[in-house]
Amino acid sequence: MTRPETDTAAVLRAAQDNLWMHFTRHSSYDDGEVPTIVRGDGAHIYDIHGKRYLDGLSGLFVVQMGHGRAELAEAAAKQAQELAFFPLWSYAHPKAAELAQRLAELTPGDLNRVFFTTGGGEAVESAWKLAKQFFKITGKPGKHKVISRAIAYHGTPQGALSITGIPAFKAPFEPLVPGSIRVPNTNYYRADEITGFPGLTPEQFGRWAADQVGKAIEMEGADTVAAVFVEPVQNAGGCFPPPPGYFQRLREICDENDVLLVSDEVICAFGRLGTMFGGQKFDYVPDIITCAKGLTSGYSPIGAMIASERLFEPFKSGDTSFSHGYTFGGHPVSAAVALANLDLFEREDILGHVQKNEPVFRATLEKLLDLPIVGDVRGAGYFYGIELVKDKTTKETFNEEESERLLRGFLSKALYEAGLYCRADDRGDPVVQLAPPLISGPEEFDQIESILRSVLTEAGNRL
């Protein structure tokens, strides 16, 4: 049901005049209204005029259980009536304790210590701070640097932004926190140009890419490097899965150099890859997991840094404390929603559903490879990227002006107008990213493919 016209006009005016949106070129709306979403139902969202769209990005890789789940709203309301707020600063409350225990049961290895934040960037920030302090109080004060991958996105706080590997995002805010080192990512589609060694198998590329981390540690000095931050499937650049053996070799390198392996699972945890945590998909156990987004399916904000017992050990005795925290970290309402969300995961076997449908989603998207503009389809679970190219044979990409015209000038708007909310992005080579709610199935996949085929065909014709 749409709002009365007067309300609609007032909301749209407020969006134009008062709302400062995130990562947004406001000039884009000089001659038109700001797209405004008013409600969601399952895998679909509705704008202020009542038009329906398929949510092909789960909001922002968040709404795992779909929109409009009454159970999650009810869990929030019930908790707010009982205890709306209390901080975790030297006090506990039941829902945070229960959620910490629940997460510890689900994590791999001995990652049993859960430090709550309000979002993913804060979880990354917390992980770097913990790594620094851990090595200081265990006799290795020089270990403070971090290694991350080219084009990888790890968040917007000053530390997390330093770890991020996207120069254009960092430039306006420099100087940032020093000590962040970049290594190549795992984009196998571009392996020839990344490595300079044409024709590597996926296994050879995985070994090469992991070994670059070892070389970076050696170059900087192992006594100065605290942690390596990696996503199970790298988001920015368009869903780069790890080549076979990559994480096993990375684990070896970190262990050999006493460097912490931090798995940034802000997107990849909570079923996005068909496993509760992303590392489980690729059979590795990190020292720290950072997570957020899907933990509540977006019904209330929460994030977490989950650390191994080894990292908590120095904080268990004496007067040592981790002097770090957030007012709303582990908020009672958010913790209650997270617990209800995990209940839904179990009751509806969401992990099994994603595992069963992953091959169907991949096969449906791979149909688009017959289009001249589609160079690669890659990803895992319900998290895929489609790389667009100017020449399929040579893998030639678009120049800056062409990319601007293609992505911002045409694709983003055309896909939305065709009824698909997703991401057309060029934080690397141009890609379209897809991450539908985990309740989606073949019907939604076919709808995604149909809209993409129509719009990408038109994009190719325009070139």
Coordinates of N, CA and C in Angstrom, one line a residue, residues 193-404:
E193 N 48.0 -11.6 -15.8 CA 48.6 -10.2 -15.6 C 49.0 -9.9 -14.2
I194 N 48.3 -10.6 -13.2 CA 48.7 -10.4 -11.8 C 50.1 -11.0 -11.5
T195 N 50.3 -12.2 -12.0 CA 51.5 -12.9 -11.7 C 52.7 -12.6 -12.7
G196 N 52.3 -12.4 -13.9 CA 53.4 -12.3 -15.0 C 53.8 -13.6 -15.5
F197 N 53.1 -14.7 -15.0 CA 53.4 -16.0 -15.5 C 52.1 -16.6 -16.1
P198 N 52.0 -16.5 -17.4 CA 50.8 -17.0 -18.1 C 50.6 -18.5 -17.9
G199 N 49.3 -18.9 -17.8 CA 49.0 -20.3 -17.9 C 49.0 -21.1 -16.6
L200 N 49.1 -20.4 -15.4 CA 49.1 -21.1 -14.2 C 47.8 -21.8 -13.9
T201 N 47.9 -23.0 -13.4 CA 46.6 -23.7 -12.9 C 46.1 -23.0 -11.7
P202 N 44.8 -23.2 -11.4 CA 44.3 -22.6 -10.1 C 45.2 -23.0 -8.9
E203 N 45.6 -24.2 -8.8 CA 46.4 -24.6 -7.7 C 47.8 -23.9 -7.7
Q204 N 48.4 -23.7 -8.8 CA 49.7 -23.0 -8.9 C 49.5 -21.5 -8.6
F205 N 48.4 -20.9 -9.0 CA 48.1 -19.5 -8.7 C 47.8 -19.3 -7.2
G206 N 47.1 -20.3 -6.6 CA 46.9 -20.2 -5.2 C 48.1 -20.2 -4.4
R207 N 49.0 -21.1 -4.8 CA 50.3 -21.2 -4.1 C 51.1 -19.9 -4.3
W208 N 51.1 -19.4 -5.5 CA 51.9 -18.1 -5.8 C 51.3 -17.0 -5.0
A209 N 49.9 -16.9 -4.9 CA 49.3 -15.7 -4.2 C 49.6 -15.8 -2.7
A210 N 49.5 -17.0 -2.2 CA 49.8 -17.2 -0.7 C 51.2 -16.9 -0.4
D211 N 52.1 -17.3 -1.3 CA 53.6 -17.1 -1.1 C 53.9 -15.6 -1.1
Q212 N 53.1 -14.8 -1.8 CA 53.4 -13.3 -1.8 C 53.2 -12.7 -0.4
V213 N 52.3 -13.4 0.4 CA 52.1 -12.9 1.8 C 53.4 -13.2 2.5
G214 N 53.9 -14.4 2.3 CA 55.2 -14.8 3.0 C 56.3 -13.9 2.6
K215 N 56.4 -13.5 1.3 CA 57.5 -12.6 0.9 C 57.3 -11.2 1.5
A216 N 56.0 -10.8 1.7 CA 55.8 -9.5 2.3 C 56.2 -9.5 3.7
I217 N 55.9 -10.6 4.4 CA 56.3 -10.7 5.8 C 57.8 -10.7 5.9
E218 N 58.5 -11.4 5.0 CA 60.0 -11.4 5.0 C 60.5 -10.0 4.7
M219 N 59.9 -9.3 3.8 CA 60.4 -8.0 3.4 C 60.3 -7.0 4.6
E220 N 59.1 -7.1 5.3 CA 58.9 -6.2 6.4 C 59.6 -6.6 7.6
G221 N 59.8 -7.9 7.8 CA 60.4 -8.4 9.0 C 59.3 -9.0 9.8
A222 N 59.4 -10.3 10.1 CA 58.3 -11.0 10.8 C 58.2 -10.4 12.2
D223 N 59.2 -9.8 12.7 CA 59.1 -9.2 14.1 C 58.3 -7.9 14.1
T224 N 57.9 -7.5 12.9 CA 57.1 -6.2 12.8 C 55.6 -6.5 12.3
V225 N 55.3 -7.7 11.9 CA 54.0 -8.0 11.3 C 53.1 -8.7 12.3
A226 N 52.0 -8.1 12.6 CA 51.1 -8.7 13.6 C 50.0 -9.6 13.0
A227 N 49.4 -9.2 11.8 CA 48.3 -10.0 11.3 C 48.2 -9.9 9.8
V228 N 47.5 -10.8 9.2 CA 47.0 -10.8 7.8 C 45.5 -10.8 7.8
F229 N 44.9 -9.9 7.1 CA 43.5 -9.8 7.0 C 43.0 -10.2 5.6
V230 N 42.1 -11.2 5.6 CA 41.6 -11.7 4.3 C 40.2 -12.1 4.4
E231 N 39.4 -11.9 3.4 CA 38.0 -12.4 3.3 C 38.0 -13.8 2.7
P232 N 37.2 -14.7 3.1 CA 37.1 -16.0 2.5 C 36.8 -15.9 1.0
V233 N 35.9 -15.1 0.6 CA 35.7 -14.6 -0.8 C 35.8 -13.1 -0.8
Q234 N 36.8 -12.6 -1.6 CA 37.0 -11.1 -1.5 C 35.8 -10.4 -2.2
N235 N 35.3 -9.5 -1.6 CA 34.1 -8.7 -2.1 C 34.5 -7.7 -3.2
A236 N 35.2 -6.7 -2.8 CA 35.6 -5.6 -3.8 C 36.4 -6.2 -4.9
G237 N 36.1 -5.8 -6.1 CA 36.7 -6.3 -7.3 C 35.8 -7.4 -8.0
G238 N 34.8 -7.9 -7.2 CA 33.8 -8.8 -7.7 C 33.9 -10.2 -7.4
C239 N 33.9 -10.6 -6.1 CA 33.7 -11.9 -5.6 C 34.9 -12.9 -6.1
F240 N 36.1 -12.7 -5.5 CA 37.2 -13.5 -5.8 C 37.2 -14.7 -4.9
P241 N 36.9 -15.9 -5.3 CA 37.1 -17.1 -4.4 C 38.5 -17.4 -4.3
P242 N 38.9 -18.2 -3.2 CA 40.3 -18.6 -3.1 C 40.6 -19.8 -4.0
P243 N 41.8 -19.8 -4.7 CA 42.2 -21.0 -5.4 C 42.4 -22.1 -4.5
P244 N 42.4 -23.4 -5.0 CA 42.6 -24.5 -4.1 C 43.9 -24.4 -3.4
G245 N 43.9 -24.7 -2.1 CA 45.2 -24.7 -1.4 C 45.6 -23.4 -0.8
Y246 N 45.0 -22.3 -1.3 CA 45.4 -21.0 -0.9 C 45.4 -20.8 0.6
F247 N 44.3 -21.1 1.3 CA 44.2 -20.8 2.7 C 45.0 -21.8 3.5
Q248 N 45.2 -23.0 3.0 CA 46.1 -23.9 3.8 C 47.5 -23.4 3.8
R249 N 48.0 -22.9 2.6 CA 49.3 -22.4 2.6 C 49.4 -21.1 3.4
L250 N 48.4 -20.2 3.4 CA 48.4 -19.0 4.1 C 48.5 -19.3 5.6
R251 N 47.7 -20.3 6.1 CA 47.8 -20.7 7.5 C 49.2 -21.1 7.9
E252 N 49.9 -21.9 7.0 CA 51.2 -22.3 7.3 C 52.2 -21.1 7.4
I253 N 52.0 -20.2 6.5 CA 52.9 -19.0 6.5 C 52.7 -18.2 7.8
C254 N 51.4 -18.0 8.2 CA 51.2 -17.3 9.4 C 51.7 -18.0 10.6
D255 N 51.6 -19.3 10.7 CA 52.1 -20.1 11.8 C 53.6 -20.0 11.9
E256 N 54.3 -20.1 10.7 CA 55.7 -20.1 10.7 C 56.3 -18.7 11.2
N257 N 55.5 -17.7 11.0 CA 56.0 -16.3 11.3 C 55.4 -15.7 12.6
D258 N 54.6 -16.5 13.3 CA 53.8 -16.0 14.5 C 53.0 -14.7 14.1
V259 N 52.3 -14.9 13.0 CA 51.4 -13.8 12.5 C 50.0 -14.3 12.6
L260 N 49.1 -13.4 13.1 CA 47.7 -13.8 13.3 C 46.9 -13.8 11.9
L261 N 46.1 -14.8 11.7 CA 45.3 -14.9 10.5 C 43.9 -14.4 10.8
V262 N 43.5 -13.3 10.3 CA 42.2 -12.7 10.6 C 41.3 -12.9 9.4
S263 N 40.2 -13.6 9.6 CA 39.2 -13.9 8.5 C 38.1 -12.9 8.6
D264 N 38.1 -12.0 7.7 CA 37.1 -10.9 7.7 C 35.8 -11.5 7.0
E265 N 34.9 -11.9 7.8 CA 33.7 -12.5 7.3 C 32.4 -11.7 7.5
V266 N 32.6 -10.4 7.4 CA 31.5 -9.5 7.5 C 30.4 -9.8 6.5
I267 N 30.8 -10.2 5.3 CA 29.9 -10.6 4.3 C 29.7 -12.2 4.3
C268 N 30.8 -12.9 4.5 CA 30.8 -14.3 4.2 C 30.3 -15.2 5.3
A269 N 30.1 -14.7 6.5 CA 29.6 -15.5 7.6 C 28.0 -15.6 7.5
F270 N 27.5 -16.5 8.3 CA 26.0 -16.6 8.5 C 25.3 -17.0 7.2
G271 N 25.9 -18.1 6.6 CA 25.2 -18.7 5.5 C 25.4 -18.2 4.1
R272 N 26.1 -17.1 3.9 CA 26.3 -16.5 2.6 C 26.9 -17.5 1.6
L273 N 27.9 -18.3 2.2 CA 28.6 -19.3 1.4 C 28.0 -20.7 1.6
G274 N 27.0 -20.8 2.4 CA 26.4 -22.1 2.6 C 27.0 -22.8 3.9
T275 N 27.8 -22.1 4.6 CA 28.4 -22.5 5.9 C 28.1 -21.4 6.9
M276 N 28.1 -21.7 8.2 CA 27.9 -20.7 9.2 C 29.0 -19.6 9.2
F277 N 30.2 -20.1 9.0 CA 31.4 -19.2 8.9 C 32.1 -19.5 7.6
G278 N 32.6 -18.4 7.0 CA 33.2 -18.6 5.7 C 34.4 -19.5 5.6
G279 N 35.2 -19.4 6.7 CA 36.4 -20.3 6.7 C 36.1 -21.8 6.6
Q280 N 34.9 -22.1 7.1 CA 34.5 -23.5 7.1 C 34.2 -24.0 5.6
K281 N 33.9 -23.1 4.8 CA 33.7 -23.4 3.4 C 35.0 -23.8 2.7
F282 N 36.1 -23.2 3.2 CA 37.4 -23.5 2.5 C 38.4 -24.2 3.5
D283 N 37.8 -24.7 4.6 CA 38.6 -25.6 5.5 C 39.8 -25.0 6.1
Y284 N 39.7 -23.8 6.7 CA 40.8 -23.2 7.5 C 40.2 -22.7 8.7
V285 N 41.1 -22.6 9.8 CA 40.7 -22.0 11.1 C 41.6 -20.8 11.3
P286 N 41.0 -19.6 11.3 CA 41.7 -18.4 11.6 C 42.0 -18.2 13.1
D287 N 42.7 -17.2 13.4 CA 42.9 -16.8 14.8 C 41.8 -15.8 15.3
I288 N 41.3 -15.1 14.3 CA 40.2 -14.1 14.6 C 39.2 -14.1 13.5
I289 N 37.9 -14.1 13.8 CA 36.9 -13.8 12.8 C 36.2 -12.5 13.1
T290 N 36.1 -11.7 12.0 CA 35.3 -10.5 12.2 C 34.0 -10.7 11.4
C291 N 32.9 -10.3 12.0 CA 31.6 -10.6 11.4 C 30.6 -9.5 11.8
A292 N 29.4 -9.5 11.1 CA 28.4 -8.5 11.3 C 27.2 -8.9 10.5
K293 N 26.7 -7.9 9.6 CA 25.7 -8.1 8.6 C 24.6 -9.1 8.9
G294 N 24.9 -10.4 8.4 CA 23.8 -11.4 8.4 C 23.5 -12.0 9.8
L295 N 24.3 -11.6 10.8 CA 24.0 -12.1 12.2 C 22.6 -11.9 12.7
T296 N 22.0 -10.7 12.3 CA 20.6 -10.5 12.6 C 19.8 -10.4 11.4
S297 N 20.3 -10.8 10.2 CA 19.6 -10.5 9.0 C 19.2 -9.1 8.8
G298 N 20.0 -8.2 9.5 CA 19.8 -6.8 9.3 C 18.6 -6.2 10.1
Y299 N 18.0 -7.0 10.9 CA 16.8 -6.5 11.7 C 17.2 -5.6 12.8
S300 N 18.5 -5.6 13.2 CA 19.0 -4.7 14.2 C 20.6 -4.8 14.1
P301 N 21.3 -3.7 14.3 CA 22.7 -3.7 14.0 C 23.5 -4.4 15.0
I302 N 24.5 -5.2 14.6 CA 25.4 -5.8 15.5 C 26.6 -6.3 14.7
G303 N 27.8 -6.4 15.4 CA 29.0 -7.0 14.8 C 29.7 -7.7 15.9
A304 N 30.8 -8.4 15.5 CA 31.6 -9.1 16.5 C 33.0 -9.4 16.0
M305 N 33.9 -9.4 16.9 CA 35.2 -9.9 16.7 C 35.3 -11.2 17.6
I306 N 35.6 -12.3 17.0 CA 35.6 -13.6 17.7 C 37.0 -14.1 17.7
A307 N 37.6 -14.2 18.9 CA 39.1 -14.5 19.0 C 39.3 -15.9 19.6
S308 N 40.5 -16.4 19.3 CA 40.8 -17.7 19.9 C 41.2 -17.6 21.4
E309 N 41.2 -18.7 22.1 CA 41.5 -18.7 23.5 C 42.9 -18.2 23.7
R310 N 43.8 -18.5 22.8 CA 45.2 -18.1 22.9 C 45.3 -16.5 23.0
L311 N 44.5 -15.9 22.3 CA 44.5 -14.4 22.3 C 43.9 -13.8 23.5
F312 N 42.9 -14.5 24.1 CA 42.3 -14.0 25.3 C 43.1 -14.3 26.6
E313 N 44.0 -15.3 26.5 CA 44.7 -15.8 27.6 C 45.4 -14.7 28.4
P314 N 46.2 -13.7 27.8 CA 46.9 -12.7 28.6 C 45.9 -11.7 29.3
F315 N 44.7 -11.7 28.9 CA 43.7 -10.8 29.5 C 42.9 -11.4 30.7
K316 N 43.2 -12.7 31.0 CA 42.5 -13.4 32.0 C 42.9 -13.1 33.4
S317 N 44.1 -12.6 33.6 CA 44.6 -12.5 35.0 C 45.3 -11.1 35.2
G318 N 45.5 -10.8 36.4 CA 46.2 -9.5 36.7 C 45.4 -8.3 36.4
D319 N 46.0 -7.2 36.1 CA 45.3 -6.0 35.9 C 45.2 -5.6 34.4
T320 N 45.5 -6.6 33.5 CA 45.4 -6.3 32.1 C 44.0 -6.3 31.6
S321 N 43.7 -5.3 30.8 CA 42.4 -5.2 30.1 C 42.5 -4.8 28.7
F322 N 41.6 -5.1 27.9 CA 41.5 -4.6 26.5 C 40.7 -3.3 26.6
S323 N 41.4 -2.2 26.6 CA 40.8 -0.9 26.8 C 40.1 -0.4 25.5
H324 N 39.1 -1.0 25.2 CA 38.4 -0.7 23.9 C 37.0 -1.2 24.0
G325 N 36.1 -0.5 23.4 CA 34.7 -0.9 23.4 C 33.8 0.1 22.7
Y326 N 32.5 -0.2 22.6 CA 31.5 0.6 22.0 C 30.2 0.7 22.8
T327 N 29.7 1.9 22.9 CA 28.4 2.0 23.7 C 27.4 1.0 23.4
F328 N 27.2 0.8 22.1 CA 26.1 -0.1 21.6 C 26.5 -1.5 21.3
G329 N 27.8 -1.8 21.6 CA 28.3 -3.2 21.3 C 27.5 -4.2 22.0
G330 N 27.0 -5.2 21.4 CA 26.2 -6.3 22.1 C 24.9 -5.8 22.6
H331 N 24.3 -4.8 22.0 CA 23.1 -4.2 22.4 C 22.0 -5.3 22.7
P332 N 21.3 -5.2 23.8 CA 20.4 -6.3 24.2 C 19.4 -6.6 23.1
V333 N 18.8 -5.6 22.4 CA 17.8 -5.8 21.4 C 18.5 -6.5 20.2
S334 N 19.6 -6.1 19.8 CA 20.3 -6.7 18.7 C 20.7 -8.2 19.0
A335 N 21.2 -8.4 20.2 CA 21.5 -9.8 20.6 C 20.3 -10.7 20.6
A336 N 19.2 -10.2 21.1 CA 18.0 -11.0 21.1 C 17.5 -11.3 19.6
V337 N 17.7 -10.3 18.7 CA 17.3 -10.6 17.3 C 18.3 -11.6 16.7
A338 N 19.5 -11.5 17.0 CA 20.5 -12.4 16.5 C 20.2 -13.8 16.9
L339 N 19.8 -14.0 18.2 CA 19.5 -15.4 18.7 C 18.2 -15.9 17.9
A340 N 17.2 -15.0 17.7 CA 16.0 -15.5 17.0 C 16.4 -15.8 15.6
N341 N 17.3 -15.0 15.0 CA 17.8 -15.3 13.6 C 18.5 -16.6 13.5
L342 N 19.3 -16.9 14.4 CA 20.0 -18.2 14.4 C 19.0 -19.4 14.6
D343 N 18.0 -19.1 15.4 CA 16.9 -20.1 15.5 C 16.2 -20.4 14.2
L344 N 16.0 -19.3 13.5 CA 15.4 -19.5 12.1 C 16.3 -20.3 11.2
F345 N 17.6 -20.0 11.3 CA 18.6 -20.7 10.4 C 18.4 -22.2 10.7
E346 N 18.3 -22.6 11.9 CA 18.2 -24.0 12.2 C 16.9 -24.6 11.8
R347 N 15.8 -23.9 12.2 CA 14.5 -24.4 11.9 C 14.2 -24.6 10.4
E348 N 14.7 -23.7 9.6 CA 14.5 -23.7 8.2 C 15.6 -24.3 7.4
D349 N 16.6 -24.8 8.1 CA 17.8 -25.4 7.4 C 18.4 -24.5 6.3
I350 N 18.7 -23.3 6.6 CA 19.1 -22.4 5.6 C 20.4 -22.8 5.0
L351 N 21.3 -23.3 5.8 CA 22.6 -23.7 5.3 C 22.4 -24.8 4.3
G352 N 21.6 -25.8 4.6 CA 21.3 -26.9 3.6 C 20.6 -26.3 2.3
H353 N 19.8 -25.4 2.5 CA 19.1 -24.7 1.4 C 20.1 -24.1 0.4
V354 N 21.0 -23.3 1.0 CA 22.0 -22.6 0.2 C 22.9 -23.7 -0.5
Q355 N 23.4 -24.7 0.2 CA 24.2 -25.7 -0.3 C 23.6 -26.4 -1.5
K356 N 22.3 -26.7 -1.3 CA 21.5 -27.4 -2.4 C 21.4 -26.5 -3.6
N357 N 21.2 -25.2 -3.4 CA 20.9 -24.3 -4.5 C 22.1 -23.6 -5.1
E358 N 23.2 -23.7 -4.5 CA 24.4 -23.0 -5.0 C 24.7 -23.4 -6.4
P359 N 24.7 -24.8 -6.8 CA 25.0 -25.1 -8.2 C 24.0 -24.6 -9.1
V360 N 22.7 -24.5 -8.7 CA 21.7 -24.0 -9.6 C 21.9 -22.5 -9.8
F361 N 22.2 -21.7 -8.8 CA 22.5 -20.3 -8.9 C 23.6 -20.1 -9.9
R362 N 24.7 -20.8 -9.7 CA 25.9 -20.7 -10.5 C 25.5 -21.0 -12.0
A363 N 24.9 -22.1 -12.2 CA 24.5 -22.5 -13.6 C 23.6 -21.5 -14.2
T364 N 22.7 -20.9 -13.5 CA 21.8 -19.9 -14.0 C 22.6 -18.7 -14.5
L365 N 23.5 -18.2 -13.6 CA 24.3 -17.0 -14.0 C 25.2 -17.3 -15.1
E366 N 25.7 -18.6 -15.2 CA 26.7 -18.9 -16.2 C 26.0 -18.9 -17.6
K367 N 24.7 -19.0 -17.7 CA 24.0 -18.8 -19.0 C 24.4 -17.5 -19.6
L368 N 24.7 -16.5 -18.8 CA 25.0 -15.2 -19.3 C 26.4 -15.1 -20.0
L369 N 27.2 -16.2 -19.9 CA 28.5 -16.2 -20.6 C 28.4 -16.2 -22.1
D370 N 27.2 -16.4 -22.6 CA 27.0 -16.3 -24.1 C 27.0 -14.9 -24.6
L371 N 26.9 -13.9 -23.6 CA 26.8 -12.5 -24.0 C 28.2 -12.0 -24.2
P372 N 28.5 -11.2 -25.3 CA 29.8 -10.8 -25.6 C 30.4 -9.9 -24.5
I373 N 29.6 -9.2 -23.7 CA 30.1 -8.3 -22.7 C 30.4 -9.1 -21.4
V374 N 30.0 -10.3 -21.2 CA 30.3 -11.1 -20.0 C 31.6 -11.9 -20.1
G375 N 32.6 -11.5 -19.3 CA 33.8 -12.2 -19.4 C 34.0 -13.3 -18.4
D376 N 33.4 -13.1 -17.2 CA 33.6 -14.1 -16.1 C 32.5 -14.1 -15.1
V377 N 32.1 -15.3 -14.7 CA 31.1 -15.5 -13.6 C 31.8 -16.2 -12.5
R378 N 31.9 -15.6 -11.3 CA 32.7 -16.3 -10.2 C 32.0 -16.0 -8.8
G379 N 32.4 -16.8 -7.9 CA 31.8 -16.6 -6.5 C 31.6 -18.0 -5.8
A380 N 30.8 -17.9 -4.8 CA 30.5 -19.1 -4.1 C 29.2 -18.9 -3.3
G381 N 28.5 -20.0 -3.0 CA 27.2 -19.9 -2.2 C 26.2 -19.0 -2.9
Y382 N 25.7 -18.0 -2.2 CA 24.8 -17.0 -2.8 C 25.5 -15.6 -2.9
F383 N 26.8 -15.7 -3.5 CA 27.6 -14.5 -3.5 C 28.4 -14.6 -4.8
Y384 N 27.9 -13.8 -5.8 CA 28.5 -14.0 -7.2 C 28.8 -12.6 -7.8
G385 N 29.9 -12.6 -8.6 CA 30.2 -11.4 -9.4 C 30.3 -11.8 -10.9
I386 N 29.9 -10.9 -11.7 CA 29.9 -11.0 -13.2 C 30.8 -9.9 -13.7
E387 N 32.0 -10.3 -14.2 CA 32.9 -9.3 -14.7 C 32.6 -9.0 -16.2
L388 N 32.5 -7.7 -16.5 CA 32.2 -7.2 -17.8 C 33.5 -6.8 -18.5
V389 N 33.5 -7.2 -19.8 CA 34.7 -6.9 -20.6 C 34.3 -6.3 -22.0
K390 N 35.3 -5.6 -22.5 CA 35.1 -5.0 -23.9 C 35.4 -6.0 -24.9
D391 N 36.4 -6.9 -24.7 CA 36.7 -8.0 -25.6 C 36.9 -9.3 -24.9
K392 N 36.1 -10.3 -25.2 CA 36.1 -11.5 -24.5 C 37.4 -12.3 -24.7
T393 N 37.9 -12.3 -25.9 CA 39.0 -13.1 -26.3 C 40.3 -12.6 -25.6
T394 N 40.5 -11.3 -25.6 CA 41.7 -10.7 -24.9 C 41.5 -10.3 -23.5
K395 N 40.2 -10.4 -23.0 CA 39.9 -10.0 -21.6 C 40.1 -8.5 -21.4
E396 N 40.1 -7.7 -22.5 CA 40.3 -6.3 -22.4 C 39.2 -5.6 -21.7
T397 N 39.5 -4.8 -20.7 CA 38.5 -4.2 -19.8 C 38.2 -2.8 -20.4
F398 N 37.4 -2.0 -19.7 CA 37.0 -0.7 -20.1 C 37.9 0.4 -19.5
N399 N 38.1 1.4 -20.3 CA 38.9 2.5 -19.7 C 38.0 3.3 -18.7
E400 N 38.6 4.3 -18.1 CA 37.8 5.0 -17.0 C 36.6 5.6 -17.5
E401 N 36.7 6.3 -18.7 CA 35.5 7.0 -19.2 C 34.4 6.0 -19.6
E402 N 34.8 4.9 -20.3 CA 33.8 3.9 -20.7 C 33.2 3.2 -19.5
S403 N 34.0 3.0 -18.4 CA 33.4 2.4 -17.2 C 32.4 3.3 -16.5
E404 N 32.8 4.6 -16.5 CA 31.9 5.6 -15.9 C 30.5 5.6 -16.7

